Amino acid sequence: MVFVRAGNRLMQFVCALPLLGVLAACGGDGGEAPSTTVQTGMVSGQVVSASNNAAVAGATVITTAGSATSAANGSFTVAAAVGDRAVVHVEATGFAEAFPVARVTEGQTTNLRVRLLPTGVVTPVTIATGGIVTVPNSTARVNLPADGLVPKNGGAAAGTVNVAVTPINPAIDVNLMPGDFNGISSGGGSPAPIESFGALLIDIRDNSGTRYALAAGKTSTIRIPLGTRSLAPPDTIPLFFFDESIGLWKEEGTAILQGTAPNRYYEGTVTHFSYWNADRRSETVFISGCVRDANNQPVPNLLVETNGTNYSGKDFAVTAADGTFRVGMRRDSMATLSAIEFNLQTFTITPVTNVVNVGPSLVDFTVPDCLVKGAIPVTITTSALPGGIVGIAYNQTLAAAGGTPGYVWSLNAGSGPLPVALSLNPSGVISGVTTTVGTTIITVKVTDSVGGTATKQLSLTISPVGAPVAITSPSLLPAGTVGSAYSTTLAASGGNGALSWSFVSGALPGGVMLTSTGQLSGTPTTAGAFSFTIQVQDSGTPQQSNQKQFNLTVNSGPDPGTLTVTGAPANLNIGEAFTPNPQLTRKTQNAATFSIEWQEGSTSPNHLESLLLSGNPTDDLQEITFLFGDRGAAGILFCRSSVNVPSINPCLGLTVNRLAGTATFVNTVLVRDTGPIQSITLNGTLRFTPF
């Protein structure tokens, strides 16, 4: 069960199943040597970087039955022992290790897409003195005792080791966490679902690559950054470490919540190094349902998933021969329900049914209608073709999504021709070596396995051999200020075709993002000196790239000011209007929530929490959120009113007059007709000190 409620994440996992797609996670610290097994199946897929989905070549993939090395396009195939929890160890230079867990069937192939997270900060530490390792722009920290490290497998110790600390944020993307969010409690027993509130990988090696562990009798204090969508993270939480030999989390110790928002963290003491996770056990309800195709026939062996909407978590199940399934979600919560498939052409997970909103519920339930495979029409997802170079082999695979996979590609009737000596095969691969310079417009067509089609016009430019791509911007970037908008555009020369920029390593200032066009922009939230490496890549075939380290200083900003909200009734009846009445000091990334709850059978609500306003000190208010609940036999019903939060559908609008110091709102909140609440009108004026 994949249930997460956390704020910091890393790798990607989805329980692997025969002939179905899996998104892999990163795992613990170490791996078993391959051993021979009689019954085996195959594991096949692709290794990519979690930062930009670029293929990772040269990654080592190891199971107990064999090993392989990923090819230039990241693909691999390796034998694996038959079983429900075959652990696949994936490791590549510059990335955190991955340990996806796969279900392997004899004579069949399990498909994996393994996303490797770039290694976090690496700090040299002298063993004799120990030290504290921190991560820029994070509360992550590891305290190493003096004379506290020894080679993990014995032998003489080096004087200095390299300590890699990588925080994990599962609230951003649950697919980036190691394992499948099942854990074993300290007292033993069967694996059970857990929720994560943040995790941390600690990997220590010397210059020869030898791993290090804590010496006998030594301990280390670690800080795991809190990352959660929960309004009330627990003050004390169990710690779990990831056991890569079985692909499960194991409880060991506790951690205490410390710090002040937004820089809160769990601090605890550990006796060994691995992936460490701040978790609590999750309560689960199960959804029963079915999947049918467009002809109303049951669809077996299809992966069905739930994805939390008011919690960060997922769960997975496979449809039976009659198309039925039973899949979990967090109790008393909401999620989306859909079915997905693994696209063997693009190594991606593709939704193949309609998406249904489910929950909240306190008990197991059945969805009234079957999911329909093929309800999503086939579309061509390739947005543009990279350019090619005269005399150099060109190879590009087209991609599609939706419909019923089993895609066949061709040039559409009336399309312009491909460049001389290039061809498109039925698998969607455009390849060949051309000697002609110029731009060609073609129209490609994809047909799915049930006859659905889609077409798209694309241009392909073949260029002469060009100069190597190079970054020309100076290493020292213009300084920024906390709370003030920042923007600078990086420059490069050479290469062929369009240039694409990406982040490689280091740390960008909080609030600042890099676009693919080379623009660094945003509103910095943290002062300090930041160093990071950026890459530019052209779109020729083969592609050329260049990397450069940059330095950016962010200076402190002005006082963020204060916010006062006035006028509110003590209680509110259905259909009435209200204005909230809390007060708070407005700070960067300030956050809180105003919540109203109706007890079952009551005609008026009780105020639960104060109003939440969030934003930054130099811009308009960015979000006002109202959370409503009907806690009774129908469960809890939620509705949010938001601004600039694309992932949440606003009920109605909000107007902010920053100069006048007011924010007005008029909203009619409609809730599902499954409980006593029908609708409620929200309106009022929030007054704050202009700044």
PDB file of C-alpha atoms in Angstrom, residues 617-622 654-664 686-691:
ATOM      1  CA  PRO A 617       6.130  39.646   1.127  1.00  0.00           C
ATOM      2  CA  THR A 618       6.144  41.589  -2.148  1.00  0.00           C
ATOM      3  CA  ASP A 619       3.225  40.172  -4.115  1.00  0.00           C
ATOM      4  CA  ASP A 620      -0.546  39.860  -3.875  1.00  0.00           C
ATOM      5  CA  LEU A 621      -2.120  37.260  -1.625  1.00  0.00           C
ATOM      6  CA  GLN A 622      -1.796  33.970  -3.449  1.00  0.00           C
ATOM      7  CA  LEU A 654     -11.261  36.202  -4.929  1.00  0.00           C
ATOM      8  CA  THR A 655     -10.226  39.853  -5.512  1.00  0.00           C
ATOM      9  CA  VAL A 656      -7.186  41.401  -3.808  1.00  0.00           C
ATOM     10  CA  ASN A 657      -6.565  45.182  -3.646  1.00  0.00           C
ATOM     11  CA  ARG A 658      -3.059  45.315  -2.283  1.00  0.00           C
ATOM     12  CA  LEU A 659      -2.821  49.108  -2.109  1.00  0.00           C
ATOM     13  CA  ALA A 660      -6.050  49.405  -0.133  1.00  0.00           C
ATOM     14  CA  GLY A 661      -5.169  46.454   2.065  1.00  0.00           C
ATOM     15  CA  THR A 662      -8.309  44.433   1.305  1.00  0.00           C
ATOM     16  CA  ALA A 663      -9.179  41.040  -0.108  1.00  0.00           C
ATOM     17  CA  THR A 664     -12.853  40.493  -0.941  1.00  0.00           C
ATOM     18  CA  LEU A 686     -10.270  40.674   4.693  1.00  0.00           C
ATOM     19  CA  ARG A 687      -8.314  43.756   5.831  1.00  0.00           C
ATOM     20  CA  PHE A 688      -4.542  43.827   6.095  1.00  0.00           C
ATOM     21  CA  THR A 689      -1.740  46.350   6.424  1.00  0.00           C
ATOM     22  CA  PRO A 690      -0.520  47.315   2.917  1.00  0.00           C
ATOM     23  CA  PHE A 691       3.185  46.682   2.298  1.00  0.00           C
TER      24      PHE A 691
END
